[in-house]
Amino acid sequence: MTLHELIQSLKTDGGKIVMLVSDGIGGLPMAPGGPTELEAAKTPNLDALATQGVLGMSTPILPGITPGSGPGHLGLFGYDPLEFQIGRGVLEAAGIAFPVGPNDVCIRCNFCTVDENGLITDRRAGRIPTEESSEVVKLLRAVKIPGVEIFVEPVKEHRFVVVFRGEGLGGNVADTDPQKTGLAPLDPVAKDEASKKTAEVAKEFYRQAREILKGQPKANCLTMRGFANKPSLPSYKELYGLNAAAIAVYPMYKGLASLVGMDLVGSPKSLEEEVEVLKENWDKYDFFFVHFKYTDSRGEDGDFDAKVKMIEELDKVVPAIAALKPACLVVTGDHSTPAKMASHSFHPVPTMIVSDLARTDSCNAYNETEASRGGLGHFQAIHIMPMAMAHAGRLEKFGA
Amino acid sequence: MTLHELIQSLKTDGGKIVMLVSDGIGGLPMAPGGPTELEAAKTPNLDALATQGVLGMSTPILPGITPGSGPGHLGLFGYDPLEFQIGRGVLEAAGIAFPVGPNDVCIRCNFCTVDENGLITDRRAGRIPTEESSEVVKLLRAVKIPGVEIFVEPVKEHRFVVVFRGEGLGGNVADTDPQKTGLAPLDPVAKDEASKKTAEVAKEFYRQAREILKGQPKANCLTMRGFANKPSLPSYKELYGLNAAAIAVYPMYKGLASLVGMDLVGSPKSLEEEVEVLKENWDKYDFFFVHFKYTDSRGEDGDFDAKVKMIEELDKVVPAIAALKPACLVVTGDHSTPAKMASHSFHPVPTMIVSDLARTDSCNAYNETEASRGGLGHFQAIHIMPMAMAHAGRLEKFGA
């Protein structure tokens, strides 16, 4: 019996769960003996919750493995990131919160510049500004192919997403980007039987697109990479019996949440607005994923002090969330992003569960040192959801 | 290589092991900041062992999962409860310490009352008292079916167990309980080829039983549920090379121990008598499972103070067990049963190993707070047996 089969067989009704994800929250001291970002930050509200809840250390994937945002969040949502892999095209679509469906093939596309012989002179179309490229993307919506619905969506600069929607469209098609200049884009070649139709559709899309782009000064051609179908993830409803809402500012996290069937609620522009959206939707859902991006952003900048400030911003909204009295509040991150490394890292993530059913430990602050000796021990991120369900009274006993 | 293959390939002779299982030992504070049952109890003897041994936290199944007694004990015995599942009929038979064999099909039966048209008017035969139903059960022992040995054993009130013993009896037969009154019992229908003979035997058993029960005022019919074969568990002897004895007051735990091939020794009626049985059999076995029920019972009652008292009772017998100088003494539980929840729970279980080979940690009491920061860390219950074997010098080196 797999973990998912087990959870599905035990799920029952219970209290509400809030999962507050502070992206890249875990950190490192800048110098030996110094504090981490969490330890340097003044976080009276998180620390009060730590006194009352139980802490532990979450390993996003496996020890030593640094996760990207996709696998990091899949793990938090309870899907083994080594089993459920999100193709690059789907991740790009998720990144603009495109609602990927089961019959979709998503493709990461680049505008490029070709000469009169069709040979690429610039693989990124002169890094065409987003304002310009968005307009060119709109032109491509004129492409029509019988039996296939086509979506063309801007991303940033030369990057855009194409989605083919229809029956029998496999996602196993080779990239058309030859990876260097002086060559023509390659033909889209199916790598299995199930993807032959996709390759034909891609070829026809390319043919029509070339016509449309003919007059463009920079973006007069395109390459296609990362063809991918939606991974077949059981939804939050199927797996946990949860009506789940995702509250996020950044499109990528909305996209990831929509892959597991969460509703995207509100259009918050800040953490304060996210909390407002949470309050407004409190009665409508059982589970809320609340995502805070800037701890990761400032970590990626390598700016220790700025990350500390972001943690203190996070701390300020905690009382408003706790005041809603979720049966289980989880505070965690999808991975660590130490300012010292200016990147995602492999370090485990301080994780806290606040609930009437939490077996309180002796931790009195939410940080790495406390969490590493907390009552939850060290565990893989995929176990956070079952623990949250248990603390919200949402799992029945296994066996008699 | 599976864990079982590994252990089987490394097992060797060594010292004696005692596994003292205090059912539902783990607990919770009744109010934030308060002690758990173990922390409230005065346990000078357990605490002395904690100072000398090494502690850790055992997760019975997986984080967040609350085990029933069956899976809880399978985990303690070293059998993955998600791999080895005990069917309901077998669990019921285990619950009355019926020695289930490899050719047995066990069935949970209910007496019911039917009207003159054979339609059920009471699914529990008026909750017929055990004294009465035991007598009716004896009448059913007159059923004879060629080629099949039949056991009919009382359980409690309307419940009893039927076991068919013979070749080719699969356990995959549908329940005959229609789950509501006004309907007749269903036919036992085989759900696979291997269970066709079982279904035929069940039909004939039912036919003869109906004749026998005809004159009964309440228990004039029966329904059959939870048909199950014995799970094919390697025995303690095969897996660990251990001659194992089980010492328990309650039938359920004797039954579970007998499923893994332990000998049931003595007929103790109390913890003190269990220790006497342990002493008497000390020279005859390598491994002793000693089960103490009442920590769970008082936890299930929701009676914090009474559970504390039971823990103090347990503490009193500890010196007599330690005086036998087992090479490895394990103190643990099959799950937590916090009085606060008045039920089994998902919380991990404080676990202690006392042995000359234990790497002593800084824990100086046997309780949740200490165990959660103990030297054994947090681990799944299936690893307790290999650790016990190792601490008793019973596992060779793996590889050269």
JSON list of C-alpha atoms in Angstrom, two decimals, chain A residues 7-206:
[
{"chain": "A", "resi": 7, "resn": "ILE", "atom": "CA", "xyz": [-4.09, 8.65, 3.05]},
{"chain": "A", "resi": 8, "resn": "GLN", "atom": "CA", "xyz": [-7.00, 8.27, 0.64]},
{"chain": "A", "resi": 9, "resn": "SER", "atom": "CA", "xyz": [-8.34, 5.34, 2.63]},
{"chain": "A", "resi": 10, "resn": "LEU", "atom": "CA", "xyz": [-8.13, 7.20, 5.96]},
{"chain": "A", "resi": 11, "resn": "LYS", "atom": "CA", "xyz": [-9.21, 10.72, 5.06]},
{"chain": "A", "resi": 12, "resn": "THR", "atom": "CA", "xyz": [-12.23, 12.12, 6.86]},
{"chain": "A", "resi": 13, "resn": "ASP", "atom": "CA", "xyz": [-13.78, 15.47, 7.70]},
{"chain": "A", "resi": 14, "resn": "GLY", "atom": "CA", "xyz": [-12.13, 17.70, 10.24]},
{"chain": "A", "resi": 15, "resn": "GLY", "atom": "CA", "xyz": [-10.80, 21.16, 10.94]},
{"chain": "A", "resi": 16, "resn": "LYS", "atom": "CA", "xyz": [-9.24, 23.76, 8.71]},
{"chain": "A", "resi": 17, "resn": "ILE", "atom": "CA", "xyz": [-5.58, 23.75, 7.75]},
{"chain": "A", "resi": 18, "resn": "VAL", "atom": "CA", "xyz": [-3.39, 26.73, 6.83]},
{"chain": "A", "resi": 19, "resn": "MET", "atom": "CA", "xyz": [-0.01, 26.02, 5.25]},
{"chain": "A", "resi": 20, "resn": "LEU", "atom": "CA", "xyz": [2.05, 29.20, 5.37]},
{"chain": "A", "resi": 21, "resn": "VAL", "atom": "CA", "xyz": [4.99, 28.74, 3.02]},
{"chain": "A", "resi": 22, "resn": "SER", "atom": "CA", "xyz": [7.79, 31.25, 3.31]},
{"chain": "A", "resi": 23, "resn": "ASP", "atom": "CA", "xyz": [9.82, 30.58, 0.21]},
{"chain": "A", "resi": 24, "resn": "GLY", "atom": "CA", "xyz": [13.46, 29.78, 0.89]},
{"chain": "A", "resi": 25, "resn": "ILE", "atom": "CA", "xyz": [12.99, 30.50, 4.61]},
{"chain": "A", "resi": 26, "resn": "GLY", "atom": "CA", "xyz": [15.91, 28.38, 5.87]},
{"chain": "A", "resi": 27, "resn": "GLY", "atom": "CA", "xyz": [19.31, 30.02, 5.96]},
{"chain": "A", "resi": 28, "resn": "LEU", "atom": "CA", "xyz": [22.91, 29.92, 7.12]},
{"chain": "A", "resi": 29, "resn": "PRO", "atom": "CA", "xyz": [25.12, 32.09, 9.31]},
{"chain": "A", "resi": 30, "resn": "MET", "atom": "CA", "xyz": [27.25, 34.45, 7.22]},
{"chain": "A", "resi": 31, "resn": "ALA", "atom": "CA", "xyz": [30.24, 33.53, 9.42]},
{"chain": "A", "resi": 32, "resn": "PRO", "atom": "CA", "xyz": [30.85, 30.63, 11.79]},
{"chain": "A", "resi": 33, "resn": "GLY", "atom": "CA", "xyz": [29.09, 31.13, 15.11]},
{"chain": "A", "resi": 34, "resn": "GLY", "atom": "CA", "xyz": [26.81, 33.81, 13.73]},
{"chain": "A", "resi": 35, "resn": "PRO", "atom": "CA", "xyz": [23.01, 33.67, 13.53]},
{"chain": "A", "resi": 36, "resn": "THR", "atom": "CA", "xyz": [21.01, 32.51, 10.54]},
{"chain": "A", "resi": 37, "resn": "GLU", "atom": "CA", "xyz": [18.57, 34.97, 8.98]},
{"chain": "A", "resi": 38, "resn": "LEU", "atom": "CA", "xyz": [15.75, 33.50, 11.12]},
{"chain": "A", "resi": 39, "resn": "GLU", "atom": "CA", "xyz": [17.89, 33.76, 14.23]},
{"chain": "A", "resi": 40, "resn": "ALA", "atom": "CA", "xyz": [18.88, 37.37, 13.50]},
{"chain": "A", "resi": 41, "resn": "ALA", "atom": "CA", "xyz": [15.29, 38.44, 12.82]},
{"chain": "A", "resi": 42, "resn": "LYS", "atom": "CA", "xyz": [13.02, 39.69, 15.59]},
{"chain": "A", "resi": 43, "resn": "THR", "atom": "CA", "xyz": [10.04, 37.34, 15.33]},
{"chain": "A", "resi": 44, "resn": "PRO", "atom": "CA", "xyz": [8.03, 37.60, 18.54]},
{"chain": "A", "resi": 45, "resn": "ASN", "atom": "CA", "xyz": [4.89, 36.21, 16.93]},
{"chain": "A", "resi": 46, "resn": "LEU", "atom": "CA", "xyz": [6.47, 33.19, 15.30]},
{"chain": "A", "resi": 47, "resn": "ASP", "atom": "CA", "xyz": [8.38, 32.51, 18.51]},
{"chain": "A", "resi": 48, "resn": "ALA", "atom": "CA", "xyz": [5.16, 32.63, 20.54]},
{"chain": "A", "resi": 49, "resn": "LEU", "atom": "CA", "xyz": [3.68, 30.03, 18.19]},
{"chain": "A", "resi": 50, "resn": "ALA", "atom": "CA", "xyz": [6.85, 27.93, 18.54]},
{"chain": "A", "resi": 51, "resn": "THR", "atom": "CA", "xyz": [6.40, 27.87, 22.30]},
{"chain": "A", "resi": 52, "resn": "GLN", "atom": "CA", "xyz": [2.88, 26.62, 21.86]},
{"chain": "A", "resi": 53, "resn": "GLY", "atom": "CA", "xyz": [3.41, 24.28, 18.86]},
{"chain": "A", "resi": 54, "resn": "VAL", "atom": "CA", "xyz": [5.89, 21.63, 17.83]},
{"chain": "A", "resi": 55, "resn": "LEU", "atom": "CA", "xyz": [8.89, 21.99, 15.54]},
{"chain": "A", "resi": 56, "resn": "GLY", "atom": "CA", "xyz": [10.97, 19.81, 13.29]},
{"chain": "A", "resi": 57, "resn": "MET", "atom": "CA", "xyz": [13.16, 19.80, 10.23]},
{"chain": "A", "resi": 58, "resn": "SER", "atom": "CA", "xyz": [11.76, 19.10, 6.80]},
{"chain": "A", "resi": 59, "resn": "THR", "atom": "CA", "xyz": [13.97, 17.65, 4.08]},
{"chain": "A", "resi": 60, "resn": "PRO", "atom": "CA", "xyz": [12.39, 18.82, 0.80]},
{"chain": "A", "resi": 61, "resn": "ILE", "atom": "CA", "xyz": [13.47, 15.89, -1.40]},
{"chain": "A", "resi": 62, "resn": "LEU", "atom": "CA", "xyz": [16.26, 13.81, 0.11]},
{"chain": "A", "resi": 63, "resn": "PRO", "atom": "CA", "xyz": [19.30, 14.80, 2.19]},
{"chain": "A", "resi": 64, "resn": "GLY", "atom": "CA", "xyz": [21.74, 16.82, 0.14]},
{"chain": "A", "resi": 65, "resn": "ILE", "atom": "CA", "xyz": [19.30, 17.54, -2.69]},
{"chain": "A", "resi": 66, "resn": "THR", "atom": "CA", "xyz": [18.58, 21.17, -3.58]},
{"chain": "A", "resi": 67, "resn": "PRO", "atom": "CA", "xyz": [15.05, 21.53, -4.97]},
{"chain": "A", "resi": 68, "resn": "GLY", "atom": "CA", "xyz": [13.77, 23.89, -7.60]},
{"chain": "A", "resi": 69, "resn": "SER", "atom": "CA", "xyz": [10.44, 25.58, -6.92]},
{"chain": "A", "resi": 70, "resn": "GLY", "atom": "CA", "xyz": [8.47, 22.85, -8.70]},
{"chain": "A", "resi": 71, "resn": "PRO", "atom": "CA", "xyz": [9.78, 19.82, -6.78]},
{"chain": "A", "resi": 72, "resn": "GLY", "atom": "CA", "xyz": [9.97, 21.90, -3.59]},
{"chain": "A", "resi": 73, "resn": "HIS", "atom": "CA", "xyz": [6.28, 22.67, -3.69]},
{"chain": "A", "resi": 74, "resn": "LEU", "atom": "CA", "xyz": [5.22, 19.23, -4.89]},
{"chain": "A", "resi": 75, "resn": "GLY", "atom": "CA", "xyz": [6.92, 17.82, -1.79]},
{"chain": "A", "resi": 76, "resn": "LEU", "atom": "CA", "xyz": [5.12, 20.29, 0.48]},
{"chain": "A", "resi": 77, "resn": "PHE", "atom": "CA", "xyz": [1.84, 19.35, -1.17]},
{"chain": "A", "resi": 78, "resn": "GLY", "atom": "CA", "xyz": [2.57, 15.68, -0.41]},
{"chain": "A", "resi": 79, "resn": "TYR", "atom": "CA", "xyz": [3.58, 14.40, -3.85]},
{"chain": "A", "resi": 80, "resn": "ASP", "atom": "CA", "xyz": [6.94, 12.62, -4.02]},
{"chain": "A", "resi": 81, "resn": "PRO", "atom": "CA", "xyz": [8.97, 14.90, -6.31]},
{"chain": "A", "resi": 82, "resn": "LEU", "atom": "CA", "xyz": [10.97, 11.93, -7.57]},
{"chain": "A", "resi": 83, "resn": "GLU", "atom": "CA", "xyz": [7.81, 10.11, -8.62]},
{"chain": "A", "resi": 84, "resn": "PHE", "atom": "CA", "xyz": [5.81, 13.05, -9.96]},
{"chain": "A", "resi": 85, "resn": "GLN", "atom": "CA", "xyz": [7.95, 15.10, -12.27]},
{"chain": "A", "resi": 86, "resn": "ILE", "atom": "CA", "xyz": [6.71, 18.25, -13.88]},
{"chain": "A", "resi": 87, "resn": "GLY", "atom": "CA", "xyz": [7.89, 18.68, -17.48]},
{"chain": "A", "resi": 88, "resn": "ARG", "atom": "CA", "xyz": [9.61, 21.95, -18.35]},
{"chain": "A", "resi": 89, "resn": "GLY", "atom": "CA", "xyz": [6.81, 23.14, -20.62]},
{"chain": "A", "resi": 90, "resn": "VAL", "atom": "CA", "xyz": [4.25, 22.58, -17.90]},
{"chain": "A", "resi": 91, "resn": "LEU", "atom": "CA", "xyz": [6.45, 24.34, -15.35]},
{"chain": "A", "resi": 92, "resn": "GLU", "atom": "CA", "xyz": [6.72, 27.32, -17.69]},
{"chain": "A", "resi": 93, "resn": "ALA", "atom": "CA", "xyz": [2.93, 27.35, -18.10]},
{"chain": "A", "resi": 94, "resn": "ALA", "atom": "CA", "xyz": [2.51, 27.03, -14.34]},
{"chain": "A", "resi": 95, "resn": "GLY", "atom": "CA", "xyz": [4.88, 29.97, -14.01]},
{"chain": "A", "resi": 96, "resn": "ILE", "atom": "CA", "xyz": [2.34, 32.23, -15.70]},
{"chain": "A", "resi": 97, "resn": "ALA", "atom": "CA", "xyz": [-0.55, 30.57, -13.82]},
{"chain": "A", "resi": 98, "resn": "PHE", "atom": "CA", "xyz": [-1.89, 29.05, -17.03]},
{"chain": "A", "resi": 99, "resn": "PRO", "atom": "CA", "xyz": [-4.49, 26.45, -15.96]},
{"chain": "A", "resi": 100, "resn": "VAL", "atom": "CA", "xyz": [-2.97, 23.32, -17.52]},
{"chain": "A", "resi": 101, "resn": "GLY", "atom": "CA", "xyz": [-5.54, 20.65, -18.36]},
{"chain": "A", "resi": 102, "resn": "PRO", "atom": "CA", "xyz": [-5.23, 16.88, -18.86]},
{"chain": "A", "resi": 103, "resn": "ASN", "atom": "CA", "xyz": [-5.34, 17.13, -22.69]},
{"chain": "A", "resi": 104, "resn": "ASP", "atom": "CA", "xyz": [-2.70, 19.84, -22.92]},
{"chain": "A", "resi": 105, "resn": "VAL", "atom": "CA", "xyz": [0.82, 19.82, -24.30]},
{"chain": "A", "resi": 106, "resn": "CYS", "atom": "CA", "xyz": [2.81, 22.79, -23.04]},
{"chain": "A", "resi": 107, "resn": "ILE", "atom": "CA", "xyz": [5.85, 24.13, -24.89]},
{"chain": "A", "resi": 108, "resn": "ARG", "atom": "CA", "xyz": [8.43, 26.70, -23.84]},
{"chain": "A", "resi": 109, "resn": "CYS", "atom": "CA", "xyz": [9.05, 28.86, -26.87]},
{"chain": "A", "resi": 110, "resn": "ASN", "atom": "CA", "xyz": [11.74, 31.42, -27.65]},
{"chain": "A", "resi": 111, "resn": "PHE", "atom": "CA", "xyz": [11.55, 34.13, -30.25]},
{"chain": "A", "resi": 112, "resn": "CYS", "atom": "CA", "xyz": [14.72, 34.09, -32.31]},
{"chain": "A", "resi": 113, "resn": "THR", "atom": "CA", "xyz": [16.08, 36.02, -35.28]},
{"chain": "A", "resi": 114, "resn": "VAL", "atom": "CA", "xyz": [16.85, 34.25, -38.56]},
{"chain": "A", "resi": 115, "resn": "ASP", "atom": "CA", "xyz": [18.54, 35.53, -41.70]},
{"chain": "A", "resi": 116, "resn": "GLU", "atom": "CA", "xyz": [17.18, 35.35, -45.23]},
{"chain": "A", "resi": 117, "resn": "ASN", "atom": "CA", "xyz": [18.31, 31.69, -45.44]},
{"chain": "A", "resi": 118, "resn": "GLY", "atom": "CA", "xyz": [16.39, 30.77, -42.31]},
{"chain": "A", "resi": 119, "resn": "LEU", "atom": "CA", "xyz": [19.55, 30.36, -40.23]},
{"chain": "A", "resi": 120, "resn": "ILE", "atom": "CA", "xyz": [19.46, 31.62, -36.66]},
{"chain": "A", "resi": 121, "resn": "THR", "atom": "CA", "xyz": [21.50, 34.76, -36.02]},
{"chain": "A", "resi": 122, "resn": "ASP", "atom": "CA", "xyz": [20.23, 35.42, -32.49]},
{"chain": "A", "resi": 123, "resn": "ARG", "atom": "CA", "xyz": [18.69, 32.64, -30.36]},
{"chain": "A", "resi": 124, "resn": "ARG", "atom": "CA", "xyz": [16.95, 35.21, -28.10]},
{"chain": "A", "resi": 125, "resn": "ALA", "atom": "CA", "xyz": [15.78, 37.75, -30.71]},
{"chain": "A", "resi": 126, "resn": "GLY", "atom": "CA", "xyz": [18.00, 40.43, -29.18]},
{"chain": "A", "resi": 127, "resn": "ARG", "atom": "CA", "xyz": [16.39, 39.86, -25.79]},
{"chain": "A", "resi": 128, "resn": "ILE", "atom": "CA", "xyz": [13.40, 41.71, -27.13]},
{"chain": "A", "resi": 129, "resn": "PRO", "atom": "CA", "xyz": [11.71, 43.68, -24.30]},
{"chain": "A", "resi": 130, "resn": "THR", "atom": "CA", "xyz": [8.58, 42.17, -22.78]},
{"chain": "A", "resi": 131, "resn": "GLU", "atom": "CA", "xyz": [6.37, 45.07, -23.96]},
{"chain": "A", "resi": 132, "resn": "GLU", "atom": "CA", "xyz": [7.33, 44.36, -27.56]},
{"chain": "A", "resi": 133, "resn": "SER", "atom": "CA", "xyz": [7.29, 40.59, -27.40]},
{"chain": "A", "resi": 134, "resn": "SER", "atom": "CA", "xyz": [3.83, 40.56, -25.77]},
{"chain": "A", "resi": 135, "resn": "GLU", "atom": "CA", "xyz": [2.48, 42.29, -28.84]},
{"chain": "A", "resi": 136, "resn": "VAL", "atom": "CA", "xyz": [4.12, 39.79, -31.18]},
{"chain": "A", "resi": 137, "resn": "VAL", "atom": "CA", "xyz": [2.74, 36.93, -29.08]},
{"chain": "A", "resi": 138, "resn": "LYS", "atom": "CA", "xyz": [-0.76, 38.28, -29.71]},
{"chain": "A", "resi": 139, "resn": "LEU", "atom": "CA", "xyz": [-0.22, 38.05, -33.45]},
{"chain": "A", "resi": 140, "resn": "LEU", "atom": "CA", "xyz": [0.49, 34.33, -33.11]},
{"chain": "A", "resi": 141, "resn": "ARG", "atom": "CA", "xyz": [-3.01, 33.78, -31.77]},
{"chain": "A", "resi": 142, "resn": "ALA", "atom": "CA", "xyz": [-4.12, 33.96, -35.40]},
{"chain": "A", "resi": 143, "resn": "VAL", "atom": "CA", "xyz": [-2.71, 30.47, -35.97]},
{"chain": "A", "resi": 144, "resn": "LYS", "atom": "CA", "xyz": [-5.55, 27.99, -36.51]},
{"chain": "A", "resi": 145, "resn": "ILE", "atom": "CA", "xyz": [-5.23, 24.22, -36.69]},
{"chain": "A", "resi": 146, "resn": "PRO", "atom": "CA", "xyz": [-8.36, 22.07, -37.06]},
{"chain": "A", "resi": 147, "resn": "GLY", "atom": "CA", "xyz": [-9.17, 19.89, -34.05]},
{"chain": "A", "resi": 148, "resn": "VAL", "atom": "CA", "xyz": [-6.69, 21.57, -31.73]},
{"chain": "A", "resi": 149, "resn": "GLU", "atom": "CA", "xyz": [-7.26, 24.51, -29.43]},
{"chain": "A", "resi": 150, "resn": "ILE", "atom": "CA", "xyz": [-4.19, 26.71, -29.25]},
{"chain": "A", "resi": 151, "resn": "PHE", "atom": "CA", "xyz": [-3.09, 29.12, -26.53]},
{"chain": "A", "resi": 152, "resn": "VAL", "atom": "CA", "xyz": [-0.16, 31.48, -26.94]},
{"chain": "A", "resi": 153, "resn": "GLU", "atom": "CA", "xyz": [0.87, 33.36, -23.81]},
{"chain": "A", "resi": 154, "resn": "PRO", "atom": "CA", "xyz": [3.68, 35.84, -23.17]},
{"chain": "A", "resi": 155, "resn": "VAL", "atom": "CA", "xyz": [6.21, 35.14, -20.41]},
{"chain": "A", "resi": 156, "resn": "LYS", "atom": "CA", "xyz": [9.12, 37.58, -20.41]},
{"chain": "A", "resi": 157, "resn": "GLU", "atom": "CA", "xyz": [11.41, 39.07, -23.06]},
{"chain": "A", "resi": 158, "resn": "HIS", "atom": "CA", "xyz": [11.93, 36.45, -25.80]},
{"chain": "A", "resi": 159, "resn": "ARG", "atom": "CA", "xyz": [10.13, 33.70, -23.84]},
{"chain": "A", "resi": 160, "resn": "PHE", "atom": "CA", "xyz": [6.53, 32.63, -24.37]},
{"chain": "A", "resi": 161, "resn": "VAL", "atom": "CA", "xyz": [4.36, 29.58, -23.88]},
{"chain": "A", "resi": 162, "resn": "VAL", "atom": "CA", "xyz": [2.33, 27.65, -26.44]},
{"chain": "A", "resi": 163, "resn": "VAL", "atom": "CA", "xyz": [-0.28, 25.14, -25.36]},
{"chain": "A", "resi": 164, "resn": "PHE", "atom": "CA", "xyz": [-2.00, 22.68, -27.70]},
{"chain": "A", "resi": 165, "resn": "ARG", "atom": "CA", "xyz": [-5.22, 21.30, -26.30]},
{"chain": "A", "resi": 166, "resn": "GLY", "atom": "CA", "xyz": [-6.84, 18.24, -27.86]},
{"chain": "A", "resi": 167, "resn": "GLU", "atom": "CA", "xyz": [-7.19, 14.47, -27.84]},
{"chain": "A", "resi": 168, "resn": "GLY", "atom": "CA", "xyz": [-4.19, 12.23, -28.38]},
{"chain": "A", "resi": 169, "resn": "LEU", "atom": "CA", "xyz": [-1.45, 14.80, -27.94]},
{"chain": "A", "resi": 170, "resn": "GLY", "atom": "CA", "xyz": [1.54, 13.08, -26.34]},
{"chain": "A", "resi": 171, "resn": "GLY", "atom": "CA", "xyz": [4.25, 15.24, -24.81]},
{"chain": "A", "resi": 172, "resn": "ASN", "atom": "CA", "xyz": [7.31, 13.41, -26.06]},
{"chain": "A", "resi": 173, "resn": "VAL", "atom": "CA", "xyz": [8.61, 15.61, -28.88]},
{"chain": "A", "resi": 174, "resn": "ALA", "atom": "CA", "xyz": [12.23, 16.68, -29.41]},
{"chain": "A", "resi": 175, "resn": "ASP", "atom": "CA", "xyz": [13.30, 20.32, -28.98]},
{"chain": "A", "resi": 176, "resn": "THR", "atom": "CA", "xyz": [13.60, 22.38, -32.14]},
{"chain": "A", "resi": 177, "resn": "ASP", "atom": "CA", "xyz": [16.25, 24.72, -30.75]},
{"chain": "A", "resi": 178, "resn": "PRO", "atom": "CA", "xyz": [19.57, 23.72, -32.39]},
{"chain": "A", "resi": 179, "resn": "GLN", "atom": "CA", "xyz": [21.36, 25.37, -29.42]},
{"chain": "A", "resi": 180, "resn": "LYS", "atom": "CA", "xyz": [23.64, 27.48, -31.61]},
{"chain": "A", "resi": 181, "resn": "THR", "atom": "CA", "xyz": [23.49, 30.17, -34.24]},
{"chain": "A", "resi": 182, "resn": "GLY", "atom": "CA", "xyz": [24.15, 29.57, -37.93]},
{"chain": "A", "resi": 183, "resn": "LEU", "atom": "CA", "xyz": [21.72, 26.66, -38.03]},
{"chain": "A", "resi": 184, "resn": "ALA", "atom": "CA", "xyz": [18.02, 26.53, -38.86]},
{"chain": "A", "resi": 185, "resn": "PRO", "atom": "CA", "xyz": [15.49, 25.49, -36.21]},
{"chain": "A", "resi": 186, "resn": "LEU", "atom": "CA", "xyz": [15.07, 21.72, -36.20]},
{"chain": "A", "resi": 187, "resn": "ASP", "atom": "CA", "xyz": [11.86, 19.94, -37.14]},
{"chain": "A", "resi": 188, "resn": "PRO", "atom": "CA", "xyz": [9.71, 18.89, -34.19]},
{"chain": "A", "resi": 189, "resn": "VAL", "atom": "CA", "xyz": [10.25, 15.10, -34.14]},
{"chain": "A", "resi": 190, "resn": "ALA", "atom": "CA", "xyz": [7.99, 12.73, -32.19]},
{"chain": "A", "resi": 191, "resn": "LYS", "atom": "CA", "xyz": [9.94, 10.46, -29.84]},
{"chain": "A", "resi": 192, "resn": "ASP", "atom": "CA", "xyz": [7.10, 7.99, -29.47]},
{"chain": "A", "resi": 193, "resn": "GLU", "atom": "CA", "xyz": [3.92, 6.88, -31.25]},
{"chain": "A", "resi": 194, "resn": "ALA", "atom": "CA", "xyz": [1.64, 8.79, -28.87]},
{"chain": "A", "resi": 195, "resn": "SER", "atom": "CA", "xyz": [3.36, 12.06, -29.73]},
{"chain": "A", "resi": 196, "resn": "LYS", "atom": "CA", "xyz": [3.16, 11.85, -33.57]},
{"chain": "A", "resi": 197, "resn": "LYS", "atom": "CA", "xyz": [0.07, 14.05, -33.74]},
{"chain": "A", "resi": 198, "resn": "THR", "atom": "CA", "xyz": [1.73, 16.60, -31.46]},
{"chain": "A", "resi": 199, "resn": "ALA", "atom": "CA", "xyz": [4.75, 16.77, -33.78]},
{"chain": "A", "resi": 200, "resn": "GLU", "atom": "CA", "xyz": [2.47, 17.31, -36.80]},
{"chain": "A", "resi": 201, "resn": "VAL", "atom": "CA", "xyz": [0.58, 20.05, -34.99]},
{"chain": "A", "resi": 202, "resn": "ALA", "atom": "CA", "xyz": [3.83, 21.68, -33.93]},
{"chain": "A", "resi": 203, "resn": "LYS", "atom": "CA", "xyz": [5.12, 21.61, -37.51]},
{"chain": "A", "resi": 204, "resn": "GLU", "atom": "CA", "xyz": [1.94, 23.27, -38.79]},
{"chain": "A", "resi": 205, "resn": "PHE", "atom": "CA", "xyz": [2.04, 25.82, -35.95]},
{"chain": "A", "resi": 206, "resn": "TYR", "atom": "CA", "xyz": [5.61, 26.66, -36.91]}
]
